[in-house]
PDB file of C-alpha atoms in Angstrom:
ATOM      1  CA  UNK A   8       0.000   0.000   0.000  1.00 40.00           C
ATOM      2  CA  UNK A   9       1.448   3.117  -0.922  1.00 44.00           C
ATOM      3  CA  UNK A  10       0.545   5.769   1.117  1.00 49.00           C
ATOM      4  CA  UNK A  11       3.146   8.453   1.263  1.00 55.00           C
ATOM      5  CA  UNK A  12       3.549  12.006   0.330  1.00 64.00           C
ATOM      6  CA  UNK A  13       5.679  11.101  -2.807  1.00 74.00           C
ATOM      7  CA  UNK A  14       3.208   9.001  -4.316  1.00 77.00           C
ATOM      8  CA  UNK A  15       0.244  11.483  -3.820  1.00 81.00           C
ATOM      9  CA  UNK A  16       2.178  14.078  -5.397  1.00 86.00           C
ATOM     10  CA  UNK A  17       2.475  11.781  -8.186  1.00 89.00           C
ATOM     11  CA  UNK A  18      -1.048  10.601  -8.421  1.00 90.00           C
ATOM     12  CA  UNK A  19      -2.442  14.060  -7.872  1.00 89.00           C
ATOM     13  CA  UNK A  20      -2.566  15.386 -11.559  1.00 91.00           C
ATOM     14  CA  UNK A  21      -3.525  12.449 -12.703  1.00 93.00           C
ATOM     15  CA  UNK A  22      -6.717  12.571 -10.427  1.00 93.00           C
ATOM     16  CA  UNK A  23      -7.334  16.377 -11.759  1.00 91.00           C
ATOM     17  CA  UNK A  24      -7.427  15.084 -15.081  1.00 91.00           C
ATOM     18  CA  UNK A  25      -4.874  17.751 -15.638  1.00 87.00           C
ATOM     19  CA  UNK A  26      -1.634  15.324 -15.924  1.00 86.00           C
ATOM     20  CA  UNK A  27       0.682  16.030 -18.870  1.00 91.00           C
ATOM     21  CA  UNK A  28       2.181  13.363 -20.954  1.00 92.00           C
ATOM     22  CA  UNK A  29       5.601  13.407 -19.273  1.00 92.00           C
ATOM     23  CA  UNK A  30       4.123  13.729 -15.858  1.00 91.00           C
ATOM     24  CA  UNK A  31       2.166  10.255 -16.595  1.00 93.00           C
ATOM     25  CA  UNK A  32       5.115   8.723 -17.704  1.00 93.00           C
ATOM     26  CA  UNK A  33       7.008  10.185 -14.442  1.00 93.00           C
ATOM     27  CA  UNK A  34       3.574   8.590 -12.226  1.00 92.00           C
ATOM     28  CA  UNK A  35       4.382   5.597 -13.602  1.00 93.00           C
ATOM     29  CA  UNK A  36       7.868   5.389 -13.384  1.00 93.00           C
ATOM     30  CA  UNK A  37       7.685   6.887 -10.075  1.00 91.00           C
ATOM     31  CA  UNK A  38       4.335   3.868  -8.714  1.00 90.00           C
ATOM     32  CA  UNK A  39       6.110   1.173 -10.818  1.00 90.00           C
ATOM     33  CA  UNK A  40       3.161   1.065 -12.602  1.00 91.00           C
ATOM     34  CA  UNK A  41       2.216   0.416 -15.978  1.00 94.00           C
ATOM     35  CA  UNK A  42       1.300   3.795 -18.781  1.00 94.00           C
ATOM     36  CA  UNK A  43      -1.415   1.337 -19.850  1.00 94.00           C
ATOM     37  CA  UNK A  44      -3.732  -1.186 -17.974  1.00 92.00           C
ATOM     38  CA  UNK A  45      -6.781  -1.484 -16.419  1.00 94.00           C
ATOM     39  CA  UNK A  46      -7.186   0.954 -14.010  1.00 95.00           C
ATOM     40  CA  UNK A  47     -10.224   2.068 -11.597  1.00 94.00           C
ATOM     41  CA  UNK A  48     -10.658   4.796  -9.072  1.00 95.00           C
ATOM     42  CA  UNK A  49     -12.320   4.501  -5.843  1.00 94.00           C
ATOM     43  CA  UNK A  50     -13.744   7.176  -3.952  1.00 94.00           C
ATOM     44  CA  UNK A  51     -14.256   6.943   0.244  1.00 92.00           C
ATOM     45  CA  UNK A  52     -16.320   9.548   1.945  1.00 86.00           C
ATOM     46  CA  UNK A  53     -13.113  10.102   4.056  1.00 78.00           C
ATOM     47  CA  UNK A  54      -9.819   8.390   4.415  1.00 73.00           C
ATOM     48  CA  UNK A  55      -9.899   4.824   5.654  1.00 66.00           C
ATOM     49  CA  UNK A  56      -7.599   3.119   8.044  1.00 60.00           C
ATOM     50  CA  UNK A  57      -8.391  -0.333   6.998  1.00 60.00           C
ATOM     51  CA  UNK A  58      -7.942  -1.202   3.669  1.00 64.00           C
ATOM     52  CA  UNK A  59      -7.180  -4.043   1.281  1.00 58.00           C
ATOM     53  CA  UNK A  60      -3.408  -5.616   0.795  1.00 51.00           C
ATOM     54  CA  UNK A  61      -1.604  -4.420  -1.946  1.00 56.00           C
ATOM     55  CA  UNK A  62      -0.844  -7.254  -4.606  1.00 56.00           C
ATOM     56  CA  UNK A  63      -3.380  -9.450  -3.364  1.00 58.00           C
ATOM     57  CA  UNK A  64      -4.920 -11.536  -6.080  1.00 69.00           C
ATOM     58  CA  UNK A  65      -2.893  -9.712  -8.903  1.00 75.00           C
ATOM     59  CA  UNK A  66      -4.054  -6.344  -7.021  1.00 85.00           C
ATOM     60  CA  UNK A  67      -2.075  -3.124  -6.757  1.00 87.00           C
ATOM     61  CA  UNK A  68      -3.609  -0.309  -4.952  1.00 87.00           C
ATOM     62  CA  UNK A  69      -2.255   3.515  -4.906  1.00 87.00           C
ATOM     63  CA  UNK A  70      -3.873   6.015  -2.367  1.00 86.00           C
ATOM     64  CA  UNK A  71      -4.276   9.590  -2.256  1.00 85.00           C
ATOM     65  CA  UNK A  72      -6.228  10.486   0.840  1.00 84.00           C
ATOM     66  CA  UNK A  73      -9.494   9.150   0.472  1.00 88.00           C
ATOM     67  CA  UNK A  74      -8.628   8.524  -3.460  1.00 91.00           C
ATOM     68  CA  UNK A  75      -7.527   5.467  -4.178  1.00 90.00           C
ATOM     69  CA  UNK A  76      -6.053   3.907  -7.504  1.00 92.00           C
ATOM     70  CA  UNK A  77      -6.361   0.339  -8.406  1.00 92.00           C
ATOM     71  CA  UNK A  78      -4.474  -1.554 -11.203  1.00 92.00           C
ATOM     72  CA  UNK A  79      -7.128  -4.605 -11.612  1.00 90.00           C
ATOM     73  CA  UNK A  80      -5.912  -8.245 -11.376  1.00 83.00           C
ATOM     74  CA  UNK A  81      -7.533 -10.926 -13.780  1.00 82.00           C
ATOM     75  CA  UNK A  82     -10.118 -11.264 -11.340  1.00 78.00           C
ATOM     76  CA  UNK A  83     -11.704  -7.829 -12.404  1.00 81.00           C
ATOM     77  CA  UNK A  84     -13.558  -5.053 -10.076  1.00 83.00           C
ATOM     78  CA  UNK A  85     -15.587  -7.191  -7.942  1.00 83.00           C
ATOM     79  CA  UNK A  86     -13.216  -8.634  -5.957  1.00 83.00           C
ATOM     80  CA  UNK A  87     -11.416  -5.066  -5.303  1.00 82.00           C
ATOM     81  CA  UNK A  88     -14.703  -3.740  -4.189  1.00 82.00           C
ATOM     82  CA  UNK A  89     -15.844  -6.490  -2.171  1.00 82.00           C
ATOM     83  CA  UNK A  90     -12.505  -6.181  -0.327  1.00 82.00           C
ATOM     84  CA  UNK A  91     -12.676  -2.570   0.692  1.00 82.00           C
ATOM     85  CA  UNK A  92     -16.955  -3.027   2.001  1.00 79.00           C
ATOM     86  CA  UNK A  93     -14.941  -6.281   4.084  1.00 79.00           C
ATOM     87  CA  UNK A  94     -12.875  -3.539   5.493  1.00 77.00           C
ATOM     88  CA  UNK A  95     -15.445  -1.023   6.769  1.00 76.00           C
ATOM     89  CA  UNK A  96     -13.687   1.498   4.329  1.00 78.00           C
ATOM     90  CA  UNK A  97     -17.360   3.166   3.014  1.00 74.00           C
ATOM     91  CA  UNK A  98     -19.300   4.664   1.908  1.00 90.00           C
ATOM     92  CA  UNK A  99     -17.022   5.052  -1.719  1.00 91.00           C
ATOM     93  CA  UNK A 100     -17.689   4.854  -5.077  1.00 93.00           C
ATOM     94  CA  UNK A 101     -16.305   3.713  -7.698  1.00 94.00           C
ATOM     95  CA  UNK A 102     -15.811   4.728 -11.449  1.00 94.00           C
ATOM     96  CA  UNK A 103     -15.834   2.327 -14.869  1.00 94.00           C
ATOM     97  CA  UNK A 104     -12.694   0.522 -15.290  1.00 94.00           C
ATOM     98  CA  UNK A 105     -10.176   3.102 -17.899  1.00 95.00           C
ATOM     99  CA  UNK A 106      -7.468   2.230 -19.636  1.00 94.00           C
ATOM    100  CA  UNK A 107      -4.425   3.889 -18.502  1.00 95.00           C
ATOM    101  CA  UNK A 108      -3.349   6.345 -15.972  1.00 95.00           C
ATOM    102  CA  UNK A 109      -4.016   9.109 -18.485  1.00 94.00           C
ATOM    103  CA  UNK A 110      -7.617   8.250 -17.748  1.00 95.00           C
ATOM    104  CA  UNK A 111      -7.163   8.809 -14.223  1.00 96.00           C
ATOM    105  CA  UNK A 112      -9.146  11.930 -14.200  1.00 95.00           C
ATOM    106  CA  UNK A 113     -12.184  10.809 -15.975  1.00 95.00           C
ATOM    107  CA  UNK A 114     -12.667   8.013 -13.723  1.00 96.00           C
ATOM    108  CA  UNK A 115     -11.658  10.223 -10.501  1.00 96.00           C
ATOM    109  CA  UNK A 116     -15.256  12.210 -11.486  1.00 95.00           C
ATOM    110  CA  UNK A 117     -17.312   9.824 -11.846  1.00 96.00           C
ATOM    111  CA  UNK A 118     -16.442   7.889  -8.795  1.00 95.00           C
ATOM    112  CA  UNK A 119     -17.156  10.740  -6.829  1.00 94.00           C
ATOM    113  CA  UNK A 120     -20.842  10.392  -8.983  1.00 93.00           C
ATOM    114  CA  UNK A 121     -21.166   7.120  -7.358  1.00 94.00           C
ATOM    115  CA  UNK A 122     -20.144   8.223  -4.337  1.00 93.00           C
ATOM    116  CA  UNK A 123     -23.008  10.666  -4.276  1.00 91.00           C
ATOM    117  CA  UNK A 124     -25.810   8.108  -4.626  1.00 90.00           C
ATOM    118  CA  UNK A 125     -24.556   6.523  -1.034  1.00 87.00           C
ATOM    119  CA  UNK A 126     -27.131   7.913   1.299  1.00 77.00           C
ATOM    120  CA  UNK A 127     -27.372   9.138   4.515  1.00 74.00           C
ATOM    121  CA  UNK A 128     -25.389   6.606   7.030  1.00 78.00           C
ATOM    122  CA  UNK A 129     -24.560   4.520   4.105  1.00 81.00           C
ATOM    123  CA  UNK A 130     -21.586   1.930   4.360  1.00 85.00           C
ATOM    124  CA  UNK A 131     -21.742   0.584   1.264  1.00 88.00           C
ATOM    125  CA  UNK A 132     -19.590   0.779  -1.986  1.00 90.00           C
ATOM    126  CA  UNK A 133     -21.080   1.149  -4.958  1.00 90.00           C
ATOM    127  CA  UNK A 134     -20.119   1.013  -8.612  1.00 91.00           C
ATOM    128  CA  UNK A 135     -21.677   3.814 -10.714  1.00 93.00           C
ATOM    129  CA  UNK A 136     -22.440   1.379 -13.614  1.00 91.00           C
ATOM    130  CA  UNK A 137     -25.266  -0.048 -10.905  1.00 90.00           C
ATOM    131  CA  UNK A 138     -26.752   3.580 -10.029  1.00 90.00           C
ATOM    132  CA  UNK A 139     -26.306   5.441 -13.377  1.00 92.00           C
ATOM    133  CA  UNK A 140     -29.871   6.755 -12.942  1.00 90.00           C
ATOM    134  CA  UNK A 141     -29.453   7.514  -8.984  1.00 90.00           C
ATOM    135  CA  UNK A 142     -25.992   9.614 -10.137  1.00 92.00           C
ATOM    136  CA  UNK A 143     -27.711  11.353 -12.548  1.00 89.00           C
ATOM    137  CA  UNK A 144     -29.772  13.062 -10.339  1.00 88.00           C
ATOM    138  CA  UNK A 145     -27.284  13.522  -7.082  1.00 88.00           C
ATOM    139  CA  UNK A 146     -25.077  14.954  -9.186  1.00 89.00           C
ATOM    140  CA  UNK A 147     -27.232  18.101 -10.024  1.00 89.00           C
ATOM    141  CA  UNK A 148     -28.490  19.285  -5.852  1.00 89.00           C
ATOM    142  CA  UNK A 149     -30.722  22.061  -7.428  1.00 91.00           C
ATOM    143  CA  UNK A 150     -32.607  19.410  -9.782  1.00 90.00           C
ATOM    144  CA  UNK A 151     -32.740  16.582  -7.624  1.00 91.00           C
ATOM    145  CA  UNK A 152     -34.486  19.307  -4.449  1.00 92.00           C
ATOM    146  CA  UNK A 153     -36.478  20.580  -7.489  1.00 94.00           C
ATOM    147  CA  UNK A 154     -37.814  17.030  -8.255  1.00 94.00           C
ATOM    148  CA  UNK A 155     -38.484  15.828  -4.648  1.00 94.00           C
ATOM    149  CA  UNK A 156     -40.475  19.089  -4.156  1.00 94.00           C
ATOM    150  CA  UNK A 157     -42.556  18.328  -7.432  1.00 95.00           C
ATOM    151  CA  UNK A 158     -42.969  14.814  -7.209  1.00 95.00           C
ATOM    152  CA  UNK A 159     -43.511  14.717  -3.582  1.00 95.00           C
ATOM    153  CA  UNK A 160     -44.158  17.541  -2.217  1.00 93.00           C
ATOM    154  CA  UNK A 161     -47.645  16.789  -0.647  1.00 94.00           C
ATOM    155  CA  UNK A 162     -46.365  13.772   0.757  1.00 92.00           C
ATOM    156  CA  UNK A 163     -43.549  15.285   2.458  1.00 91.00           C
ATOM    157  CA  UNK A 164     -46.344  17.479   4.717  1.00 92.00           C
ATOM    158  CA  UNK A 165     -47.404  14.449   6.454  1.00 94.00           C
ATOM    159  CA  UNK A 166     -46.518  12.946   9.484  1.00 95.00           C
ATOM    160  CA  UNK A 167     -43.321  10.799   9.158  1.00 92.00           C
ATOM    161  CA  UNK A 168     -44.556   7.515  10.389  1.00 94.00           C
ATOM    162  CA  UNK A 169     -47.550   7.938   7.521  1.00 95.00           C
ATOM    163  CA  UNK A 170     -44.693   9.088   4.883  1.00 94.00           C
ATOM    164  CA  UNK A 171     -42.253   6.465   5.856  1.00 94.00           C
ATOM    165  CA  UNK A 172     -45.266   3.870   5.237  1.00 96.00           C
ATOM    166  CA  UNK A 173     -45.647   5.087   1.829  1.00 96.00           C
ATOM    167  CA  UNK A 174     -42.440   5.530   0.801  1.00 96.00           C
ATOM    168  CA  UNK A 175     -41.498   2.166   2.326  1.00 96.00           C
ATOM    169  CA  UNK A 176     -44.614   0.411   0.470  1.00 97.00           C
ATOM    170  CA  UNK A 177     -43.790   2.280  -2.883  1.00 97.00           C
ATOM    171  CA  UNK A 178     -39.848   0.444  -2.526  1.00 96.00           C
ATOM    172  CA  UNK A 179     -41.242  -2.836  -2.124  1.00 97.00           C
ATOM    173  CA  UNK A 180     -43.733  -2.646  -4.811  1.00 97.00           C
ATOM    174  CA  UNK A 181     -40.443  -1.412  -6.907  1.00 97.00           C
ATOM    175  CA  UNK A 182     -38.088  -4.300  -5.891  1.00 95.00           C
ATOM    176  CA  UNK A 183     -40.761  -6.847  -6.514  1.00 96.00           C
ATOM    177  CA  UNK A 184     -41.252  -5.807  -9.979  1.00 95.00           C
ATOM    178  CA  UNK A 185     -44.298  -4.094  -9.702  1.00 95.00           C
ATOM    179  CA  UNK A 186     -46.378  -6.967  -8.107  1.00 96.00           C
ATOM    180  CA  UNK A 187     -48.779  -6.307  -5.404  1.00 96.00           C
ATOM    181  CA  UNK A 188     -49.052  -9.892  -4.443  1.00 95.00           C
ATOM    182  CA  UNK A 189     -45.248 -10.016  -3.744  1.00 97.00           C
ATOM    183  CA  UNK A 190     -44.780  -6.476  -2.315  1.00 97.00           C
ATOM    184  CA  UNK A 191     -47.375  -7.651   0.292  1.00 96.00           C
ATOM    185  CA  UNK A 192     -46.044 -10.533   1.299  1.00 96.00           C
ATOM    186  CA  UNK A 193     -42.606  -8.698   2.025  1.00 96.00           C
ATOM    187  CA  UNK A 194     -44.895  -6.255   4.253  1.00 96.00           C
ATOM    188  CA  UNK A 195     -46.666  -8.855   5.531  1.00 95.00           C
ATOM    189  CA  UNK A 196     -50.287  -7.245   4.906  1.00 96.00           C
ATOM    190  CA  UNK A 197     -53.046  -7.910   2.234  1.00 96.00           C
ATOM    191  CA  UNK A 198     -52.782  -7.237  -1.284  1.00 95.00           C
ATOM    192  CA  UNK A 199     -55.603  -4.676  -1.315  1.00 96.00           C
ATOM    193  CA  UNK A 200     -53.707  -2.578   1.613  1.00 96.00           C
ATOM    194  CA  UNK A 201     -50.987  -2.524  -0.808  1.00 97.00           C
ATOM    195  CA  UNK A 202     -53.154  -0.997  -3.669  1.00 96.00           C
ATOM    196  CA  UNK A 203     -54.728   1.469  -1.611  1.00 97.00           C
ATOM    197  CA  UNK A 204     -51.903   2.365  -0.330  1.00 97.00           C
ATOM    198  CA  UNK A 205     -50.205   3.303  -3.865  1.00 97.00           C
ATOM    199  CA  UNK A 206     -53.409   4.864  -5.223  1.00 97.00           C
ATOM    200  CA  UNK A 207     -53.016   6.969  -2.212  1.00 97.00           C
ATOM    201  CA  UNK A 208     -49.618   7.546  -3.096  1.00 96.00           C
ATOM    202  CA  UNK A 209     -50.728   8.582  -6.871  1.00 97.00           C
ATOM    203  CA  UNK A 210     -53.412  11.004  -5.566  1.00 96.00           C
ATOM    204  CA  UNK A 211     -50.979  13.026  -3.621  1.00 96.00           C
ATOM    205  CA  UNK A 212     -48.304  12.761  -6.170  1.00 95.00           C
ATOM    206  CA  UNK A 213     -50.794  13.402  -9.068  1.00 95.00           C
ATOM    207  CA  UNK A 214     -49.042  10.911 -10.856  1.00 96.00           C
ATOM    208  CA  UNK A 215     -50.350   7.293 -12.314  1.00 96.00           C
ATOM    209  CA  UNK A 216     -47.584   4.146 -11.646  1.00 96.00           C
ATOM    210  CA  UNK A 217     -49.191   2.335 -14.698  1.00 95.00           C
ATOM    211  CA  UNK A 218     -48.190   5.272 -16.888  1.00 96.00           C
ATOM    212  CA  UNK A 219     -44.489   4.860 -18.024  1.00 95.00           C
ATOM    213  CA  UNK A 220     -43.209   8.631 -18.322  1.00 95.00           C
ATOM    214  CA  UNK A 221     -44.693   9.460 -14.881  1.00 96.00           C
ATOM    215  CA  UNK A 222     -43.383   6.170 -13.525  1.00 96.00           C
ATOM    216  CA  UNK A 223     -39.791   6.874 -14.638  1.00 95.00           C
ATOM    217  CA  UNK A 224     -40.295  10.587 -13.056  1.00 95.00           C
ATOM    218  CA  UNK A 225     -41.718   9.081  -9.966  1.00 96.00           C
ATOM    219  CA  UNK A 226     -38.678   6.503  -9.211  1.00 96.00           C
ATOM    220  CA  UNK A 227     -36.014   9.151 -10.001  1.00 95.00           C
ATOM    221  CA  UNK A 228     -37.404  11.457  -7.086  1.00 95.00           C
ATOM    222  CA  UNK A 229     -37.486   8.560  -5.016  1.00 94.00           C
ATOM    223  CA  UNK A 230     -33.860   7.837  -5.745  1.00 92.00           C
ATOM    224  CA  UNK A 231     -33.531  11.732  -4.666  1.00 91.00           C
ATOM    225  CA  UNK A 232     -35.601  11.498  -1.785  1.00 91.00           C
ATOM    226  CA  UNK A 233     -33.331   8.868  -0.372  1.00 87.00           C
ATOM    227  CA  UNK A 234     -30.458  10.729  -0.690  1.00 85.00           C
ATOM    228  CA  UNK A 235     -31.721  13.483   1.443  1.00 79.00           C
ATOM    229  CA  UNK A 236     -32.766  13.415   5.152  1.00 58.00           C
ATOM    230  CA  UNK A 237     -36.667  14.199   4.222  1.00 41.00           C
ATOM    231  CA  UNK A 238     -37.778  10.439   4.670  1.00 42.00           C
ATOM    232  CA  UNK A 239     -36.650   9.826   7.947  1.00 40.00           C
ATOM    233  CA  UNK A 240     -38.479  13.402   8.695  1.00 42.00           C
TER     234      UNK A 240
END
């Protein structure tokens, strides 16, 4: 694990994106690290103290504060990522594999995209190739407010425990593929408290579930109304 001062001066204008030719030929002579390979970039919310070993399964890892460089075995990603959650290093994110250290910087900013989707008291790292649509709107604040307020607005007046029981029966509906019959067995309630509760839900959002446009509208401000503190009221 490199962690010193010398290496983070290297790795730092490669992670701006701003990195000359001759300085990424100096990073790499400097890491003893290839020009070209396949690279990722993870992104912790803050530096961690536990983190994977260097080398391990083909693995080499550079750090830069809570930045952290990764030179991919055969093995790919996964094992990388399921490393660092193992360590208690999140919330992070991480960015699509590139293809050199040039590349650095276009990976650095969309990790930190990824990272953005981790919500509140999150420990989890995420890739952003699972939460492209969830990145898309954390990564504009102004937007992602502006759509909570539209979408949900009227729902966001009630009283938490009746908001929370909404919300909550609008995810399960969602992660059981739209079925009512599933969704209430994960709440353990009947099917028709399930409908009611989402045609209560469409009233006050003045949006239908069975329409596709509105649906895709009403999923993204959920996304943004998880990454904010107004659920939990």
């Amino acid at each position: 694990m490199r962690r010193d001062t010398g290496a983070a001066a290297l790795l730092g204008p490669l992670l701006a994106g701003s990195a000359q030719p001759h300085q990424v030929r100096r990073a790499a002579r400097g890491l003893g690290l290839p020009e070209r390979g396949r690279y990722a970039v993870v992104v912790l919310d803050a530096p961690a103290a536990a983190v994977p070993d260097a080398d391990a399964d083909g693995v080499r890892w550079c750090w830069c504060g809570e930045v952290g460089v990764v030179l991919l075995g055969p093995g790919g990603l996964a094992g990388p990522v399921a490393r660092l959650g193992e360590a208690g290093a999140g919330p992070g994110g991480v960015g699509p594999v590139v293809g050199g250290l040039a590349e650095l910087g276009f990976a650095r900013r969309l990790a930190g995209a990824a990272l953005l989707t981790c919500g509140p008291g999150s420990r989890e790292i995420v890739a952003l190739d699972e939460r492209l649509p969830t990145a898309l709107v954390a990564s504009v604040p102004e937007l992602s407010a502006r759509l909570v307020a539209e979408v949900f607005g009227p729902l966001l007046v009630l009283a938490p425990a009746e908001r929370a029981l909404l919300v909550g029966t609008l995810e399960a509906w969602l992660e059981c593929g739209g079925s009512v019959g599933r969704a209430a067995v994960r709440l353990r309630c009947h099917r028709n408290t399930v409908f009611n509760r989402l045609r209560r839900l469409e009233r006050l959002t003045s949006r239908s579930l069975s329409h596709p446009r509105e649906l895709v509208e009403t999923v993204l401000a959920l996304d943004a109304l998880r990454l904010s503190a107004a659920v939990r009221g």
